[in-house]
Each structure stands twice: as structure tokens, then as C-alpha cells.
Short mmCIF file of C-alpha atoms in Angstrom, two decimals:
data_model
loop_
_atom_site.label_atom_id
_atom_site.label_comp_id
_atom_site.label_asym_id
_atom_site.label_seq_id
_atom_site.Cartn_x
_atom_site.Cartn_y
_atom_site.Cartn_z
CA UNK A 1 -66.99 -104.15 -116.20
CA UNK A 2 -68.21 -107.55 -116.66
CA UNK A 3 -67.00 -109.90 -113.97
CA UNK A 4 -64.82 -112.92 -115.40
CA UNK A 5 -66.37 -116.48 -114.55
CA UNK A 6 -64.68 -117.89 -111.56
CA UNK A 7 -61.70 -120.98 -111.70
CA UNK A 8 -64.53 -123.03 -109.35
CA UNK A 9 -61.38 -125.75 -108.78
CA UNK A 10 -59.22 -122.74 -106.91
CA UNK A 11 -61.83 -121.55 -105.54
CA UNK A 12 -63.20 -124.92 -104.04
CA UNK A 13 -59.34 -125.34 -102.49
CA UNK A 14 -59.88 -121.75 -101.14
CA UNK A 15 -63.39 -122.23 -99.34
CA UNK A 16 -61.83 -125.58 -98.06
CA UNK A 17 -59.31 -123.72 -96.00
CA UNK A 18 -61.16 -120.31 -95.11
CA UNK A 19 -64.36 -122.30 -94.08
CA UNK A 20 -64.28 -124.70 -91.21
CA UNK A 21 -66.23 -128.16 -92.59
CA UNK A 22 -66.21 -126.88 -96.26
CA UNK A 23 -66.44 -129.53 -98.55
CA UNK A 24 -68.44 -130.29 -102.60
CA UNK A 25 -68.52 -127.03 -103.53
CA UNK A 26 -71.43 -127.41 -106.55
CA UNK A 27 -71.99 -123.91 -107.43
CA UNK A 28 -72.22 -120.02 -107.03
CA UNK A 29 -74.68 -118.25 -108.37
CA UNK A 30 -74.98 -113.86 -108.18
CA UNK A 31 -77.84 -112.62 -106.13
CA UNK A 32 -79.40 -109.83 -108.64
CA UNK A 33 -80.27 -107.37 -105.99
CA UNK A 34 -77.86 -104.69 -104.16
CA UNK A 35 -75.23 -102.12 -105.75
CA UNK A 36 -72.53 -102.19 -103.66
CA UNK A 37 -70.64 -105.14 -103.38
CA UNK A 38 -70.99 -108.44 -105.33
CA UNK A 39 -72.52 -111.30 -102.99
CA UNK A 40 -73.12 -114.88 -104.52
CA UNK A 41 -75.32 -118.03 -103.29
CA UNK A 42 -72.51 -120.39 -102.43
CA UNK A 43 -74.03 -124.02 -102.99
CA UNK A 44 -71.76 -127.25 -101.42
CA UNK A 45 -71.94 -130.24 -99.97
CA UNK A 46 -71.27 -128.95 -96.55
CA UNK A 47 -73.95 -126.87 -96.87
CA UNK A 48 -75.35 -123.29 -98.53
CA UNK A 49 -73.35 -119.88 -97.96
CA UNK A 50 -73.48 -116.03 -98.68
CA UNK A 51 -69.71 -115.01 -100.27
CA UNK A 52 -69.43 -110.86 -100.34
CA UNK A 53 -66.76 -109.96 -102.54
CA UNK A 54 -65.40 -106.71 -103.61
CA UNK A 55 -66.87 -105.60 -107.03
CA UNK A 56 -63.91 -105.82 -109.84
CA UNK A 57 -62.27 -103.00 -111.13
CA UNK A 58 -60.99 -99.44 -110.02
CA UNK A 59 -62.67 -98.50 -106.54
CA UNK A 60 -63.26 -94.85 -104.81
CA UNK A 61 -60.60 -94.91 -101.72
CA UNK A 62 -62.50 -96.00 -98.89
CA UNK A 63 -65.43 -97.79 -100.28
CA UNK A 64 -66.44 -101.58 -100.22
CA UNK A 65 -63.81 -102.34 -97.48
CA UNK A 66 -65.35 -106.32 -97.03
CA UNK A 67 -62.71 -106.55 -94.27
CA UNK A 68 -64.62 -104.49 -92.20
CA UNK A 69 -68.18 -106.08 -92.37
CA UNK A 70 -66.51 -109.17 -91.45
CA UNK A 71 -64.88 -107.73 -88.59
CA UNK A 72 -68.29 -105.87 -87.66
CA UNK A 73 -70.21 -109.22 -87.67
CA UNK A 74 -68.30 -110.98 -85.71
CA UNK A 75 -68.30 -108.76 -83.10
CA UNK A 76 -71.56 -107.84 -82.88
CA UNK A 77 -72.11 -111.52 -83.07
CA UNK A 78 -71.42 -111.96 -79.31
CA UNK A 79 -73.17 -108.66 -78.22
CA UNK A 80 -76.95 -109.14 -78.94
CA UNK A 81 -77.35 -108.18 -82.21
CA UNK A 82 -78.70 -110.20 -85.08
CA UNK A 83 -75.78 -110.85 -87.52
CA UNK A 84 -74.40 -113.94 -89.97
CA UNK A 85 -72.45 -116.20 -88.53
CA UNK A 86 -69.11 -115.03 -90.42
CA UNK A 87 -66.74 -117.90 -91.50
CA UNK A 88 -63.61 -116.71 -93.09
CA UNK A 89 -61.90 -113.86 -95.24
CA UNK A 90 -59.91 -114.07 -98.16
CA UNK A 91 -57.12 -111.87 -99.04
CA UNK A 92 -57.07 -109.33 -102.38
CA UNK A 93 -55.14 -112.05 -103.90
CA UNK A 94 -58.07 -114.72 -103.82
CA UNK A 95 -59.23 -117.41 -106.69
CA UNK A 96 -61.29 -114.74 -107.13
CA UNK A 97 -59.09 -112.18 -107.90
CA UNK A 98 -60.52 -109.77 -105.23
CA UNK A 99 -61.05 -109.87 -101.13
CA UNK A 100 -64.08 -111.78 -100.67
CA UNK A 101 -65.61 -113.03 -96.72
CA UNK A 102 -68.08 -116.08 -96.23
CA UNK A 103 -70.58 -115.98 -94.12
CA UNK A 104 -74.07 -118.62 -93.14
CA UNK A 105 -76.67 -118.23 -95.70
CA UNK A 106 -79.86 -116.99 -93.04
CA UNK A 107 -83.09 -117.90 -94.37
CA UNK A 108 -86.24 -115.70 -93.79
CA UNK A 109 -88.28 -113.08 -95.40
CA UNK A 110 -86.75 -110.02 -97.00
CA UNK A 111 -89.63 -107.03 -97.38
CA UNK A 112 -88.93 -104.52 -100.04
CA UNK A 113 -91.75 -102.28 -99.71
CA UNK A 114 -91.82 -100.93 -96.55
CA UNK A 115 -96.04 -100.63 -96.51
CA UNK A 116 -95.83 -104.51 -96.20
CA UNK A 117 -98.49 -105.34 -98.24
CA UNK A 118 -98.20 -108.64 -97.74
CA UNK A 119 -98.82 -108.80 -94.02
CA UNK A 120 -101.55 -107.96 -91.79
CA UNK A 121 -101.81 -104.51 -89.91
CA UNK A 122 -101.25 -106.27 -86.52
CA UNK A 123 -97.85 -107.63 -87.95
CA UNK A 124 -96.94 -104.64 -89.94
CA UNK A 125 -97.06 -102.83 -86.60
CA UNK A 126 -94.90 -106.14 -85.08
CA UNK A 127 -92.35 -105.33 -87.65
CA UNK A 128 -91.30 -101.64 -87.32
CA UNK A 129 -91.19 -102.12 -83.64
CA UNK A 130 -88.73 -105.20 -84.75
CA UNK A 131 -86.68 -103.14 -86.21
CA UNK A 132 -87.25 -100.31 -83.55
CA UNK A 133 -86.24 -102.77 -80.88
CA UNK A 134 -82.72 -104.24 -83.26
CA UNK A 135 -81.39 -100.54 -83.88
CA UNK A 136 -81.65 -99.55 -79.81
CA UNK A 137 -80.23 -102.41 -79.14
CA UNK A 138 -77.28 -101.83 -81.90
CA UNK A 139 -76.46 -98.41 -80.43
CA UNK A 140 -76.47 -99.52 -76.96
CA UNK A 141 -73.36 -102.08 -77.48
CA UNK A 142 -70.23 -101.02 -75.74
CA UNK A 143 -67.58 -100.43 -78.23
CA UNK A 144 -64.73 -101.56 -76.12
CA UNK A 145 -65.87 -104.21 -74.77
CA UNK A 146 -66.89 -105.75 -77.93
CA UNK A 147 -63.23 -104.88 -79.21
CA UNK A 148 -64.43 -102.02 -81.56
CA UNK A 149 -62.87 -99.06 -80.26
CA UNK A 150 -60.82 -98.56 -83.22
CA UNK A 151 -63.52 -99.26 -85.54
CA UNK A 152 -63.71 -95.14 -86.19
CA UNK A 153 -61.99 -92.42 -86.37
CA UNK A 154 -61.98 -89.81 -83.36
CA UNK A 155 -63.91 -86.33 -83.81
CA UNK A 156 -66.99 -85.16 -84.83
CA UNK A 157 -68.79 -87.78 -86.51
CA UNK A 158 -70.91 -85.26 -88.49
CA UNK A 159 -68.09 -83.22 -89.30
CA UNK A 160 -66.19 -86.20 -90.76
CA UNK A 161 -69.07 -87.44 -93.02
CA UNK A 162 -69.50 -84.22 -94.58
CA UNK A 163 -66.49 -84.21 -95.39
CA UNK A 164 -66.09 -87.91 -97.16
CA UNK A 165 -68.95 -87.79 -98.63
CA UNK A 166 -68.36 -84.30 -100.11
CA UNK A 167 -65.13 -85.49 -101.41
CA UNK A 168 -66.46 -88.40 -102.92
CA UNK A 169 -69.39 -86.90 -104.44
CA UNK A 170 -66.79 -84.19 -105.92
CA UNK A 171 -65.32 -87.30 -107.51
CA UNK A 172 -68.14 -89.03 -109.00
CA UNK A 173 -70.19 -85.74 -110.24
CA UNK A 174 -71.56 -85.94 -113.36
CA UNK A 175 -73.45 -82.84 -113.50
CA UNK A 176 -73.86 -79.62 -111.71
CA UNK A 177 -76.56 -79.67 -108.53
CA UNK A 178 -77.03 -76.51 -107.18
CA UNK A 179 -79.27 -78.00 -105.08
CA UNK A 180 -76.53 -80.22 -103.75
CA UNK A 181 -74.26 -77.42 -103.53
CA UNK A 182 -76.42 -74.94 -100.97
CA UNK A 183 -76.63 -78.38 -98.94
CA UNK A 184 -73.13 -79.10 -98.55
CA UNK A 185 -72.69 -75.16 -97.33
CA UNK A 186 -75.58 -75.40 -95.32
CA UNK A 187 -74.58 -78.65 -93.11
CA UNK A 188 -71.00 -77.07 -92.67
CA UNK A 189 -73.05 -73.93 -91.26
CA UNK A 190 -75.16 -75.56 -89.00
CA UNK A 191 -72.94 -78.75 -87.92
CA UNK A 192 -73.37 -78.86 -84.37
CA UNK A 193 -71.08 -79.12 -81.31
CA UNK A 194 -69.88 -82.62 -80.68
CA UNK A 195 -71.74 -84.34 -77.78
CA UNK A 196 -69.64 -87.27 -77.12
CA UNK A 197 -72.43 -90.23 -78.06
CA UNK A 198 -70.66 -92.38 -80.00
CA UNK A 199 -72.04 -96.20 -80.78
CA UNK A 200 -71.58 -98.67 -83.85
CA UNK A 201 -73.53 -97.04 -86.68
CA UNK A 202 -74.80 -99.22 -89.13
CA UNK A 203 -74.81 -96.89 -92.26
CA UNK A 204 -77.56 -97.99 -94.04
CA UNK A 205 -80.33 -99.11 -91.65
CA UNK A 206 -83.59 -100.04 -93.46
CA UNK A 207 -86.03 -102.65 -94.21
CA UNK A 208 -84.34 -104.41 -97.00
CA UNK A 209 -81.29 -104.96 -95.49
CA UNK A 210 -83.06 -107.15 -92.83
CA UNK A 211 -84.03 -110.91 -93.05
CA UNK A 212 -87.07 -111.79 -91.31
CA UNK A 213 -88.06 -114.85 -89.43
CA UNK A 214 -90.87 -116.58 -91.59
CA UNK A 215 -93.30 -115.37 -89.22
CA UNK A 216 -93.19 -113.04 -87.32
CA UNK A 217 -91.44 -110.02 -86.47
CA UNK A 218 -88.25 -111.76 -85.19
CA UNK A 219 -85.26 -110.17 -87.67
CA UNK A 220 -83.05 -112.76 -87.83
CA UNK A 221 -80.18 -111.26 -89.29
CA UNK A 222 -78.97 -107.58 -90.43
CA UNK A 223 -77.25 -107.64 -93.23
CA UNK A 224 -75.48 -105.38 -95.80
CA UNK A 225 -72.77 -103.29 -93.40
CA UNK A 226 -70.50 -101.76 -95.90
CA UNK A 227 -70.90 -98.60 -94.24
CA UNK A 228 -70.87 -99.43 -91.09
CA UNK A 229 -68.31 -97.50 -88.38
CA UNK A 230 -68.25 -95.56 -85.07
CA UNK A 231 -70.61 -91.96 -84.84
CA UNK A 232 -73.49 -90.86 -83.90
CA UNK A 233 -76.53 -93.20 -83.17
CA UNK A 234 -79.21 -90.17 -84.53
CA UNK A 235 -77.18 -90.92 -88.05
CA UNK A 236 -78.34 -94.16 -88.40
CA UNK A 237 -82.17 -93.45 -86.91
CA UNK A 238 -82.51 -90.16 -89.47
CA UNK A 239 -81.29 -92.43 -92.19
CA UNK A 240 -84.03 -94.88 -91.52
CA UNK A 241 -87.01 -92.16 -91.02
CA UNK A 242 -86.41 -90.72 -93.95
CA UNK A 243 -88.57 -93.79 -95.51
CA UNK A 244 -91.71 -92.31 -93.38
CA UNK A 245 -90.63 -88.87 -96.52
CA UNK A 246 -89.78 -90.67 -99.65
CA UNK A 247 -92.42 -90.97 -101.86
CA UNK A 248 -93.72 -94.71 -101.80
CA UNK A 249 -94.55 -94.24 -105.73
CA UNK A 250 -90.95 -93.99 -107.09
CA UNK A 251 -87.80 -95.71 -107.16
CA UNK A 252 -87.55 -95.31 -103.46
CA UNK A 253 -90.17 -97.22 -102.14
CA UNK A 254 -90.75 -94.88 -99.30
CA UNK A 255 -93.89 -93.73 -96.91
CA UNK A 256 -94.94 -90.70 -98.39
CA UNK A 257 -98.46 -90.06 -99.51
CA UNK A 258 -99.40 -93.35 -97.66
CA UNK A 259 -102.20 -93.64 -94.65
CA UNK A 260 -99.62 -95.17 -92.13
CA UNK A 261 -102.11 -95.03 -89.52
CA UNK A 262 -104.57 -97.27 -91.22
CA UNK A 263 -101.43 -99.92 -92.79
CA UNK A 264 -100.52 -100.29 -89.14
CA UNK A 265 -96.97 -98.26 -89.82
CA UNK A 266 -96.06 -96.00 -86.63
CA UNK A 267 -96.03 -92.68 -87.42
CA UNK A 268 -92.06 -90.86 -87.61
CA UNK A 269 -92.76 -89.11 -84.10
CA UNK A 270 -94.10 -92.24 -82.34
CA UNK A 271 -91.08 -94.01 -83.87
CA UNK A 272 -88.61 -91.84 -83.06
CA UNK A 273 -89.88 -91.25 -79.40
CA UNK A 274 -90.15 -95.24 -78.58
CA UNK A 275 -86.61 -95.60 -80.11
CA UNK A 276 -85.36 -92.75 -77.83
CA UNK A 277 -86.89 -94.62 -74.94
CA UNK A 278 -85.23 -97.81 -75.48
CA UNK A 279 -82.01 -96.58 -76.09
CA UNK A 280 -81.70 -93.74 -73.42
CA UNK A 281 -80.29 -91.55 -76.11
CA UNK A 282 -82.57 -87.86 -76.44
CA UNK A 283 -82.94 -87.17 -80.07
CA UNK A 284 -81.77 -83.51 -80.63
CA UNK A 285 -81.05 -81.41 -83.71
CA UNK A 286 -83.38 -83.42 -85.87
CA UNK A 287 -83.62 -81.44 -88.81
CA UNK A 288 -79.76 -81.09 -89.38
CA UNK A 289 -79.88 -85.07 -89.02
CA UNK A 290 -82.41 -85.80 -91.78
CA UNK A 291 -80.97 -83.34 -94.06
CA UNK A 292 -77.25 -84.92 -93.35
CA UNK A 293 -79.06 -88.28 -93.94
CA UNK A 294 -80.47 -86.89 -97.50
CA UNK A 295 -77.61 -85.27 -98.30
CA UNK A 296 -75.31 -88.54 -97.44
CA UNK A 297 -77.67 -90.75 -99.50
CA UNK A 298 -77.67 -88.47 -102.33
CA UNK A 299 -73.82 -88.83 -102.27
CA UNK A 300 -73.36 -92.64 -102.24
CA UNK A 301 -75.97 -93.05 -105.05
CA UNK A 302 -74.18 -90.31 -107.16
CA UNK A 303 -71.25 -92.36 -106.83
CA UNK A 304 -73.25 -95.79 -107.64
CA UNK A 305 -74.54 -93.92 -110.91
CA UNK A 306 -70.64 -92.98 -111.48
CA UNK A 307 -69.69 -96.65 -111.54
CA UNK A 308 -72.86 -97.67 -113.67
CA UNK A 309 -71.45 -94.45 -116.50
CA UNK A 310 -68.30 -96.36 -115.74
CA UNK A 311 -69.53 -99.74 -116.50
CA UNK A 312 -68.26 -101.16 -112.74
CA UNK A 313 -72.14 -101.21 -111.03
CA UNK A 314 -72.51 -104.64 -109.09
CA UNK A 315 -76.22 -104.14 -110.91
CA UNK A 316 -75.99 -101.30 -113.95
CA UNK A 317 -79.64 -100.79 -115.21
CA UNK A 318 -80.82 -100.35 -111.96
CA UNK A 319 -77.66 -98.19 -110.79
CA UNK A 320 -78.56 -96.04 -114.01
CA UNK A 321 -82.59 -95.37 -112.68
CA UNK A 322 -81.62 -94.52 -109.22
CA UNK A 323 -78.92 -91.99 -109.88
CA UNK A 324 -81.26 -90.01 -111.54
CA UNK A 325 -82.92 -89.77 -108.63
CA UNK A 326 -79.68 -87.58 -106.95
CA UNK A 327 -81.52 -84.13 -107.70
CA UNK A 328 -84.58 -85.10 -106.27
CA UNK A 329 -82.75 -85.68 -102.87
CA UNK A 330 -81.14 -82.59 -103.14
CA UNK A 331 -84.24 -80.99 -103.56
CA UNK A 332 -86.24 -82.72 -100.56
CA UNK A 333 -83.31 -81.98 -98.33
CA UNK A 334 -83.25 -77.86 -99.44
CA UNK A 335 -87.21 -78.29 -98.08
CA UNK A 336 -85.95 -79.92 -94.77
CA UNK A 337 -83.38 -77.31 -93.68
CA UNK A 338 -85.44 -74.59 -94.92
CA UNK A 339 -88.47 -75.80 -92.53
CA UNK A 340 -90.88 -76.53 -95.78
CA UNK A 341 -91.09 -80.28 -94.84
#
């Protein structure tokens, strides 16, 4: 669905009252990267902005809930974790036409390819223990004292994204995945017994949804928490290691097949074992975590392939090349559980 240009007039009166000191706004242009919801380069006299809006059109229950990152950020804001400064949030009836939140445009570096070849080895090394260091510190936050002890549901955390995400890829198949289907059976098979951790869980923890000081290793801001809620801290650190498996020469832009030793890039062990030291948290069941975490992102990009076949993809010709890539998940994940990777 192409998105209808905005009424800039109602939308400056809008910004004027969400946004404290708002005032000129020049122009909004879409930022070409991301699939999940719309976010736009807000340009004014008051200063530059990020606005995150909800994509247009028909949505899968559940998904691209912008209330939520807004309410995420601003907690997390106050508990010593690099977030936006979040400014206000719109209702579904905004000039828009959709729920939109603003937040302070963060400026930095954004890597893509997680080999960093544009750094040095002694700063590639700087920046995974960066990132290390932001995702302990993430899971160690107390939830009620930062006013997010409703952010979840109750319950197995496991047991609850298998389920949503086999209902939603259900919804959004466009083929049959056999592969996919002797996952799903398998997870439900070996889901293990709830232990009680439960932390904010970013969802989607990974380089590219980081912003970088210029220099440095400092990350300045983590962005992009759509899928954010309460679970299980080893969600969010299998979901991240499964770059150190991807293949780095595909659509993924993972580890695989690289010498991480020689770029400077901790190996998954080492990673996994500092991370467990800074946290406090032991790191347990690690194959049924990585084959959730493929399973899970084989799910969500089934469904961003769905909206691209649908024509509502925040960014369709790239939302058409990575849903391809769905079986080849599948497949990686059938080697995990099966102890052939």
C-alpha cells in the first residue's frame, strides 16, 4: 500500500502540542531502511527528530504496537540503558492517520555488517564487548521498579512465543515448510520447565539496531523495540549469537565462514561466557534457545514477506529478498536441534 503524502499544516499543529518546544516544522523525509514500522527524519526549526509511526493498512493482531516502544524508552530511560529521549505519542486518530511517537534524532554510527570492516581489530573487539556490556546491563533492570511489571504477560516465556509466533506464521504462510513444521513440534517437545528469570527482553538485539558514538565503542542509543516485552534474558542473547551462524555472504550479513579471531570478533563461547558473567544469569539449555531464536526469526520475516505479497511492507523489494530466505532458517535450525551445528 503506498502511503498517502502527509497534510504537513495538521501535522505541524500536532508536533506543536505532542512535542515540548516544537516549532517550523520544514520537512519529513522516510528513512529507507527497516521493515517494520515506518520512521521519518523530522526536520524543524526547533530542531531534528525521529517520528515512528505505524505502517498503513490492515495489521496482524499484536504487531507494531508504537505505544509500547514509547513506553519501553522512557522507562529504560531512567534505568541505565541507552535509549531516545522519547517526546510524545499520538493517538490512531493522528494528522497522520495512524499512532505515531516522537522521539530525539541520536547521531552516531550505525554498522551493518557485523565484521566491521571499517574499523580496526582493536575497536572491532571494543564494539562487541559494547554491546556485550548494553544487553547485561538491559537484563539486569528491575522491572518494578522501573514501572514495567505489566509490560508481559505471566507464564512461560518460551511457551508463549511459540505459541504467537506459530499463530502468526499460520497466518502469513505462503507455502508449505516442512522444515518449519518438525521445528514448531520439536520446540513444543523440548520446551523446558519455567525458571522464574524474567527481565525486559529487547526482541531483536543486534548490531544494526544500535547507534554508535562516532568513535568509539560507546552505543549511544538502542533503537528499534517493536518487540520488546518481559521473558527470558537467554531469548534475547540466542537471538543475537545467531549472527556468529548466519552466513556473512547472504542477505543476512552474519559471521559464518569468517576468521573472527583474526577481525578481532569474540568468538560465540567467549561471548556468551563474559555476558553470563556480567549479568549473573547461567546460560542453560542453549540449543533449545538458538533454535527458538531461528525458528522466531523465521516467523516474523514470513510475516514481513506476507505484507510485501500484500503490498503493506514499510520497504517491499527488500521484504520480497529476505522472505525467501524463511526455508533456509528452517533448515539451519533442523541442524541445531538435531546436534549437526
Amino acid at each position: 500500500m503506498e502511503e498517502q503524502p502527509f497534510d504537513m499544516e495538521a501535522l505541524a499543529d500536532e508536533l506543536h502540542e505532542l512535542v515540548p518546544g516544537f516549532s517550523g516544522l520544514h520537512a519529513i523525509e522516510k528513512f529507507n531502511t527497516g521493515q517494520s514500522n515506518p520512521t521519518y527524519r523530522v526536520e524543524a526549526d526547533s530542531g531534528r527528530y525521529v517520528l515512528r509511526a505505524k505502517p498503513p493498512g490492515t495489521l496482524l493482531k499484536s504487531a507494531h504496537q508504537v505505544d509500547r516502544e514509547y513506553r519501553v524508552m522512557k522507562a529504560l530511560a531512567a534505568n541505565n540503558v541507552p535509549v531516545p529521549k522519547v517526546f510524545g505519542l499520538s493517538g490512531e486518530d493522528s494528522a497522520i492517520g495512524r499512532m505515531y511517537f516522537v522521539m530525539e534524532l541520536v547521531e552516531g554510527r550505525i554498522f551493518w555488517d557485523p565484521a566491521l570492516p571499517e574499523v580496526s581489530k582493536q575497536e572491532r573487539s571494543a564494539i562487541y564487548d559494547g554491546m556485550n556490556d548494553v544487553l547485561a546491563r538491559l537484563h539486569k533492570v528491575d522491572v518494578e521498579a522501573a514501572g514495567l511489571s505489566d509490560y508481559g504477560r505471566p507464564g512461560n516465556y518460551f511457551a508463549r512465543q511459540i505459541r504467537r509466533w506459530s499463530e502468526q506464521y499460520i497466518a502469513s504462510k505462503t507455502e508449505e515448510l516442512p522444515a518449519m513444521d518438525r521445528l514448531m513440534e520439536w520446540l513444543w517437545e523440548n520446551l523446558p520447565d519455567d525458571d522464574g528469570l524474567v527481565s525486559v527482553v529487547h526482541g531483536d538485539y543486534r548490531l544494526d539496531n544500535m547507534i554508535f558514538a562516532p568513535h568509539g565503542e560507546e552505543v549511544r542509543a538502542l533503537i528499534d523495540w517493536e518487540l520488546s516485552t518481559l521473558g527470558h534474558p537467554l531469548a534475547d542473547l540466542s537471538y543475537q549469537c545467531m549472527q556468529w551462524r548466519l552466513p556473512h555472504k547472504s542477505g543476512f550479513r552474519g559471521l559464518g565462514g569468517l576468521d573472527r579471531a583474526e577481525l578481532g570478533i569474540p568468538s560465540e563461547a567467549d561471548y556468551v561466557a563474559l555476558y553470563s558473567e556480567r549479568s549473573g544469569i547461567a546460560v542453560d539449555n542453549w540449543t533449545f534457545c538458538l533454535s527458538f531464536s531461528f525458528f522466531r526469526l523465521a516467523a516474523i520475516l514470513q510475516g514481513v514477506y506476507k505484507r510485501a505479497l500484500d503490498g503493506n511492507a514499510s520497504n517491499p523489494e527488500r521484504a520480497r529478498e529476505i522472505g525467501k530466505a524463511v526455508p533456509q532458517l528452517a533448515a539451519m535450525a533442523n541442524d541445531i536441534m538435531s546436534g549437526k551445528a
